[in-house]
Coordinates of C-alpha atoms (C1' of nucleotides) in Angstrom, one line a residue:
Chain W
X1 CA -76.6 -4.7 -7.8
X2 CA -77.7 -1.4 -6.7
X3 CA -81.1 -1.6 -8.5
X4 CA -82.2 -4.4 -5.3
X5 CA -81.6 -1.1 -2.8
X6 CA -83.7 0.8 -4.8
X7 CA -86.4 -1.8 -4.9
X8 CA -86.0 -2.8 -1.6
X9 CA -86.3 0.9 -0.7
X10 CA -89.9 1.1 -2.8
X11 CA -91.4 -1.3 -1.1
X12 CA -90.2 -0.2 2.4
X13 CA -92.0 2.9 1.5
X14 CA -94.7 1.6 0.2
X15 CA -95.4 -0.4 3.1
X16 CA -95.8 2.6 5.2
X17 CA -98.0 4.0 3.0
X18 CA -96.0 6.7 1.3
X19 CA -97.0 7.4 -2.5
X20 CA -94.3 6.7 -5.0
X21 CA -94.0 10.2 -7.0
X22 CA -91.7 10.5 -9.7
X23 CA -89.8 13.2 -7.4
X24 CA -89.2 10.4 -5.2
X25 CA -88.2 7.8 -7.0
X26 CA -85.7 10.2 -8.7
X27 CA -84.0 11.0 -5.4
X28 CA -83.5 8.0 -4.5
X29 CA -82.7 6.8 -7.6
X30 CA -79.7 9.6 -6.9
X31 CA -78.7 8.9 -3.3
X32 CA -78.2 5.5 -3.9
X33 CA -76.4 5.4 -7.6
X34 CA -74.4 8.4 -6.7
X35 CA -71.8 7.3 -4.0
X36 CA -70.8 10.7 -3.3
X37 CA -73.0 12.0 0.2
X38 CA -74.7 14.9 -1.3
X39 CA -76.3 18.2 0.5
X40 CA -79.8 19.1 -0.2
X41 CA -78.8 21.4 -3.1
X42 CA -76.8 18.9 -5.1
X43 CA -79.7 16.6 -5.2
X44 CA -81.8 19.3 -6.3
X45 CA -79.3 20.9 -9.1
X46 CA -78.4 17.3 -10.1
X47 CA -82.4 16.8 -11.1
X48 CA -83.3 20.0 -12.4
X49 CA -82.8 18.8 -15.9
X50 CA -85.0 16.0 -15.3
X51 CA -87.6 18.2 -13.3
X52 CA -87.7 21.4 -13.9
X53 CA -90.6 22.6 -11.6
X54 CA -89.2 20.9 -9.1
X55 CA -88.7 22.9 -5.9
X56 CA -85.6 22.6 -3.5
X57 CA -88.9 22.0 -0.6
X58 CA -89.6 18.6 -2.0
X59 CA -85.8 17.6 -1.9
X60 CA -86.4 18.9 2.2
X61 CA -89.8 16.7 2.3
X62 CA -88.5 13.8 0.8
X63 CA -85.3 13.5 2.5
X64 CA -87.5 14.1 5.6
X65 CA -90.3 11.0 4.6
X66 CA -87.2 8.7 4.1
X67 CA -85.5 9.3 7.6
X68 CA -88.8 8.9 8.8
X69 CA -88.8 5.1 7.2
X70 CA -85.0 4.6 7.9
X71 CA -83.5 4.7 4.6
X72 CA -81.4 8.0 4.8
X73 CA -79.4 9.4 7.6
X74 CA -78.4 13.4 8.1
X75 CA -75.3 13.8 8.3
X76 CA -74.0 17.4 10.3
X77 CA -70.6 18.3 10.6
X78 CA -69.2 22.0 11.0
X79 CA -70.1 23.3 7.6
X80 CA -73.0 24.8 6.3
X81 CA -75.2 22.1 5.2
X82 CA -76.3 18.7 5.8
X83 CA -75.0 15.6 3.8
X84 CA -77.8 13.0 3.1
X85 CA -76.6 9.2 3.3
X86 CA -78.7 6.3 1.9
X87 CA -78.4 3.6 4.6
X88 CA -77.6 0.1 3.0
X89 CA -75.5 -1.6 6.1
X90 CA -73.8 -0.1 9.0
X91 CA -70.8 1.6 8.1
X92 CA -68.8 4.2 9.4
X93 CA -67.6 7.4 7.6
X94 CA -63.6 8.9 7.0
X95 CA -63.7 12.5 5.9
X96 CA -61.1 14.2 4.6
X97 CA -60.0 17.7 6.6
X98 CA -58.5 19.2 3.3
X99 CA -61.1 18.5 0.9
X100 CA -64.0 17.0 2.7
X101 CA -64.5 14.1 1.0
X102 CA -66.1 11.1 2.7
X103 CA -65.4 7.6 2.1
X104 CA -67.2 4.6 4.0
X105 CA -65.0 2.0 5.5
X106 CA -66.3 -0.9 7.7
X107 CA -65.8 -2.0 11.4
X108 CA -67.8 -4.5 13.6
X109 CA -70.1 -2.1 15.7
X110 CA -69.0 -0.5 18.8
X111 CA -71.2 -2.5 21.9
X112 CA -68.8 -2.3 24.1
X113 CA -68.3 1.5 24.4
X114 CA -71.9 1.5 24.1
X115 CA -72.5 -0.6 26.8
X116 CA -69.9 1.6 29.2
X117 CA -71.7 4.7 28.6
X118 CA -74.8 3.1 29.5
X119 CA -73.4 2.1 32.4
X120 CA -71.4 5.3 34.0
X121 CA -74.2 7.4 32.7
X122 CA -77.3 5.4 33.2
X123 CA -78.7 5.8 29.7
X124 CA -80.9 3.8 28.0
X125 CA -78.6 3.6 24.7
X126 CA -79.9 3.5 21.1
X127 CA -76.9 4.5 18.9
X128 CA -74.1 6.0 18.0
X129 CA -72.2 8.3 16.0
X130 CA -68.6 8.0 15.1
X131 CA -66.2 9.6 12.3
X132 CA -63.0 9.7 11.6
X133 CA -61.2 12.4 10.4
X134 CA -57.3 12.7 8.5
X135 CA -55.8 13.4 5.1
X136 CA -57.2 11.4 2.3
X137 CA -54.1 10.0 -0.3
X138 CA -54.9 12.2 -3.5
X139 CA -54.3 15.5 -0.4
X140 CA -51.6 13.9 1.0
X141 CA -49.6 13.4 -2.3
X142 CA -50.1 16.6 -3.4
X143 CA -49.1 18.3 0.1
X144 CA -45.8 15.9 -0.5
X145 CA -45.2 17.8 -3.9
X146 CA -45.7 21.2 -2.3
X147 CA -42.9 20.5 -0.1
Chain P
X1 CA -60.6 23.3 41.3
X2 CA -62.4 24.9 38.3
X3 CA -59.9 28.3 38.6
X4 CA -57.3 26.3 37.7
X5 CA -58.9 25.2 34.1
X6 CA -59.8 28.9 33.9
X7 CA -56.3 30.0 34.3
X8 CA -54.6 27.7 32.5
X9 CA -56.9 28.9 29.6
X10 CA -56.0 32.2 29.9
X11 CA -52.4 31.4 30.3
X12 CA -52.6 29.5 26.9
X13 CA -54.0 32.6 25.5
X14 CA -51.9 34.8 26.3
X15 CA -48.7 32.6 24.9
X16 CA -50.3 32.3 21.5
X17 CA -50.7 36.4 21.5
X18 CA -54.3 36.9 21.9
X19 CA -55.7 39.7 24.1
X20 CA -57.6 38.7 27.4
X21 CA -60.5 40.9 27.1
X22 CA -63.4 41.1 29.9
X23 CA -65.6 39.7 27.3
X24 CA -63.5 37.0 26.6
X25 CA -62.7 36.2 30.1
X26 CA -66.8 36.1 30.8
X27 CA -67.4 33.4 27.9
X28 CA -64.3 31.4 29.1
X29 CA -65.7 31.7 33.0
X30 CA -69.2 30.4 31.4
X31 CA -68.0 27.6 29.1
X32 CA -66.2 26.0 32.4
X33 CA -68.3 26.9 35.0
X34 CA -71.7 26.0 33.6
X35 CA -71.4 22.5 32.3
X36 CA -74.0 22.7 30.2
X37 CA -72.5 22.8 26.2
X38 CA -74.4 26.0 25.4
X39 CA -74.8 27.3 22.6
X40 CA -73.5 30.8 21.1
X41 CA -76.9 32.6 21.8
X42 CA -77.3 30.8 25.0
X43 CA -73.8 32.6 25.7
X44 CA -75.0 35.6 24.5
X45 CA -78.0 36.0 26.9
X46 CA -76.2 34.6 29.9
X47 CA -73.8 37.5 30.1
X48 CA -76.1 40.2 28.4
X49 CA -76.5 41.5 32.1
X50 CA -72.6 41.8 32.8
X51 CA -72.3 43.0 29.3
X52 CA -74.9 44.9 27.8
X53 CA -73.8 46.2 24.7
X54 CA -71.6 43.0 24.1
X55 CA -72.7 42.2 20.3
X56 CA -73.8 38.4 19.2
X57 CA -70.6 38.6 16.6
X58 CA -68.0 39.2 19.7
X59 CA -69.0 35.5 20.7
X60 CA -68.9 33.9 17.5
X61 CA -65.3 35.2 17.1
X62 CA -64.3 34.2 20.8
X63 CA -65.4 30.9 20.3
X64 CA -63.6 31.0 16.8
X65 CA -60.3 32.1 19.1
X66 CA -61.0 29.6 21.4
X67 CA -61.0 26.6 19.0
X68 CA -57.8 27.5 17.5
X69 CA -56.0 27.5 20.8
X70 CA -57.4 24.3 21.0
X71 CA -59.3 25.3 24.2
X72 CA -62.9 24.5 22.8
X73 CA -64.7 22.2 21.0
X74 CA -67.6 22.7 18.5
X75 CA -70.3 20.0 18.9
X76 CA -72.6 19.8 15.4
X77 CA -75.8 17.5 15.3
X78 CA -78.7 17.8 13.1
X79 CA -80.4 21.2 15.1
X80 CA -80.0 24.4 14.2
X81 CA -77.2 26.0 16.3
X82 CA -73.7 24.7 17.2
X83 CA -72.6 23.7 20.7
X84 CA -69.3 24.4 22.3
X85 CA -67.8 22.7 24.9
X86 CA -64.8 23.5 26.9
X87 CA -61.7 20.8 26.6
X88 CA -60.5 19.6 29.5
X89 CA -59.0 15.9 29.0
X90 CA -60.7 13.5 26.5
X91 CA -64.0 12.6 26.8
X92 CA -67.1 11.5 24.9
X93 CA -70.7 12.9 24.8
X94 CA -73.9 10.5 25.4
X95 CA -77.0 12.5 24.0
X96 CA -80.7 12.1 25.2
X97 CA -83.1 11.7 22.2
X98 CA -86.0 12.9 23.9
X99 CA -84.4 16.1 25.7
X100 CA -81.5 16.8 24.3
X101 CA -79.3 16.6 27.3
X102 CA -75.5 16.3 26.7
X103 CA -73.7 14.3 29.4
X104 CA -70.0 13.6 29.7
X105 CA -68.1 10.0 29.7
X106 CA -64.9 8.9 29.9
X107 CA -63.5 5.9 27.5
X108 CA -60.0 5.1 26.4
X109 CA -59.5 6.4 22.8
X110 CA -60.2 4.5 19.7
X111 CA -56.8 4.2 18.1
X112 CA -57.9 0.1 17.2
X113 CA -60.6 2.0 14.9
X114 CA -58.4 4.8 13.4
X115 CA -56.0 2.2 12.2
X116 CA -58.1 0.3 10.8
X117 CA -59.7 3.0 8.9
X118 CA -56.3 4.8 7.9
X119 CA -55.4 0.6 6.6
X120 CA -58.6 0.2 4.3
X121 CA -59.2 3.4 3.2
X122 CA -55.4 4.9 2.6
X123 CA -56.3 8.1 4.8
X124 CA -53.5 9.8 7.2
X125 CA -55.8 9.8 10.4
X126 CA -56.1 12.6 12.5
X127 CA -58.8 12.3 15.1
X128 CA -62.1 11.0 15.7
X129 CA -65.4 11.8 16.8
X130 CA -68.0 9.7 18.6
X131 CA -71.5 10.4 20.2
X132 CA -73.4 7.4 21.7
X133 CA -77.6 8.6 22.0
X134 CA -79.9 7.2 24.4
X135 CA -82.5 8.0 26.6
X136 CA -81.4 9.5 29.7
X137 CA -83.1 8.2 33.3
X138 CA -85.2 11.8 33.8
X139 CA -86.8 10.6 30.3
X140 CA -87.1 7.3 30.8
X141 CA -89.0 7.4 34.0
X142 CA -91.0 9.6 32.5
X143 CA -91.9 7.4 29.8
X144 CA -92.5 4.8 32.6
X145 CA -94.8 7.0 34.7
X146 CA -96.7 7.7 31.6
X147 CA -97.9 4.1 31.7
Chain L
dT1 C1' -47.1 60.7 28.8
dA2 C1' -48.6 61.2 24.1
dA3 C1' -48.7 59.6 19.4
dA4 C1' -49.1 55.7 16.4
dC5 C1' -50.3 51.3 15.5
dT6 C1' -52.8 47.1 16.1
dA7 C1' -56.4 44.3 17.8
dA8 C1' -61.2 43.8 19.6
dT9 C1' -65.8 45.2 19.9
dT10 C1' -70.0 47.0 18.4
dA11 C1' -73.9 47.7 15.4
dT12 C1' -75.8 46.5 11.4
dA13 C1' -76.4 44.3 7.1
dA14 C1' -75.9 40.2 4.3
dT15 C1' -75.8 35.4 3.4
dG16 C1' -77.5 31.0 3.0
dA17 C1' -79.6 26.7 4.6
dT18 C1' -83.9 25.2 6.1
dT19 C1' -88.8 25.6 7.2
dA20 C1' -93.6 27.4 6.9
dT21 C1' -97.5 28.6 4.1
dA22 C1' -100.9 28.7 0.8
dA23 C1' -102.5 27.5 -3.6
dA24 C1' -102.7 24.1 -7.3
dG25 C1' -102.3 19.4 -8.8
dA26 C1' -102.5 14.3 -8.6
dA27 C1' -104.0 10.0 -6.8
dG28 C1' -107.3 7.2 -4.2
dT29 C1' -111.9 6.1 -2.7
dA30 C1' -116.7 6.0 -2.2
Chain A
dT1 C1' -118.4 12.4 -10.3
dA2 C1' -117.6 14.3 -6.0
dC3 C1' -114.8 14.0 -2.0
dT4 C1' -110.8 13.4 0.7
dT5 C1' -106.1 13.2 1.3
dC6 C1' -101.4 13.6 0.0
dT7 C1' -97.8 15.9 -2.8
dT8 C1' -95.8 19.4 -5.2
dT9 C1' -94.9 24.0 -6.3
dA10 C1' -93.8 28.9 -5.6
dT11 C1' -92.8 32.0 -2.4
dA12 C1' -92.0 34.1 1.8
dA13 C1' -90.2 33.7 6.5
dT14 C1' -86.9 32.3 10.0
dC15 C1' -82.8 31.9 12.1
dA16 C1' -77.8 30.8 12.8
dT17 C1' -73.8 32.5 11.2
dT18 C1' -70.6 35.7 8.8
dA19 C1' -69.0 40.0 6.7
dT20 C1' -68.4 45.0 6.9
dA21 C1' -67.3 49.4 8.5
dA22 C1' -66.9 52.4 12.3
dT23 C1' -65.6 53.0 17.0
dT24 C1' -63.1 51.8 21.0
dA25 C1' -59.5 49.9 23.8
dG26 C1' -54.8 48.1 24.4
dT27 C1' -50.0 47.9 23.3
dT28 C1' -45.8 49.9 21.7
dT29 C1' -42.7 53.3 20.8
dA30 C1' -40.8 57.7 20.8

DNA sequence: TAAACTAATTATAATGATTATAAAGAAGTA
DNA sequence: TACTTCTTTATAATCATTATAATTAGTTTA
């Protein structure tokens, strides 16, 4: 049922008072039925047939009004651009180091090292951040036919 | 005994065939002796008096040097500019939301997580990364002051 | 030691993601 | 309708990082 995020999503909006522009509503529409993390520019490429006035600064706005309201998270890693994540619940990221791709994968949340690093460091804590990183299958087979 | 980290370092250089330059030897000396994750420009300006005609691209590739001897890290988050932190033995970062500050903790790895992720997701796992943020204690009796 | 080769540095330009700005458009309200 | 506010668009600006070419320094070999 992805169409209850995106409604969900509206009305979160909504009730912080942000206007519902067909720009909007498109890139969401994107982040959430496309599972695939994109970067600024994929969302904008990906609706240029649909919009073609529209200009890569709304994508920026946008993505920036829905961090603001919690429904997407940034994600930075080494590489050039930031990767845009619709939040739906807590779940962690594997990425692979060959080809980058990103798959989610759950695991009960991580109090206790939370709660450590509040103590030794006496920080108020709020979150955390945590990836993994290896070889996904479809990589790994093919380095296994190289050989 | 922060010579020793600084000749080990070199000593690791050396075996994998790179050059020890003064310039290189200044950003080593900076990354270990300041503990303060700086960035490549912060780099840059810090040693501008020692080295004066040293060029913004000499640290970019030292750093690059450095990560593939495995002696420093690259620390990404949503800003601008990279961070680069100096291995020693494992540790975690905790992250002040309001200032920014970077402070060091210690936590036994999370190899419960990577095998978890490598079983549900199929990935050969590599390595992890994990950031917890917070408010640090300058910050939050700040906050309390401002009362 | 000098010549020859290789690696490192410098200075500068190029790239590319992101942000700022100003003008035009759309929606909401009195 | 006029007014206000928010949003989008188009474009320019910023800024971190990388690429390039020329120069310099270090290492090796004769």
């Amino acid at each position: 049922m992805p169409g209850v995020f995106l409604k969900d999503a509206l009305v979160t909006l909504k009730e912080s008072g942000v206007r519902i522009t067909p720009q909007r509503h498109a890139i969401l529409e994107y982040l959430i039925t496309s599972h695939t993390h994109p970067t600024a520019d994929e969302i904008y490429k990906a609706l240029e047939s649909d919009f073609p006035n529209m200009s890569v600064a709304t994508v920026y706005n946008n993505l920036r009004v829905f961090q603001n309201a919690g429904l997407v998270k940034e994600l930075t890693y080494g590489d050039a651009s930031s990767r845009f994540d619709f939040v739906t619940h807590d779940h962690y990221h594997i990425i692979c180091d060959e080809c980058g791709k990103i798959v989610d994968f759950h695991h009960p949340g991580l109090e206790e090292v939370e709660r450590l690093a509040a103590h030794v460091t006496g920080f108020k804590v709020n979150s955390h951040r945590l990836e993994v990183y290896g070889t996904c299958p479809d990589c790994g087979e093919a380095q296994n036919e190289a050989k």
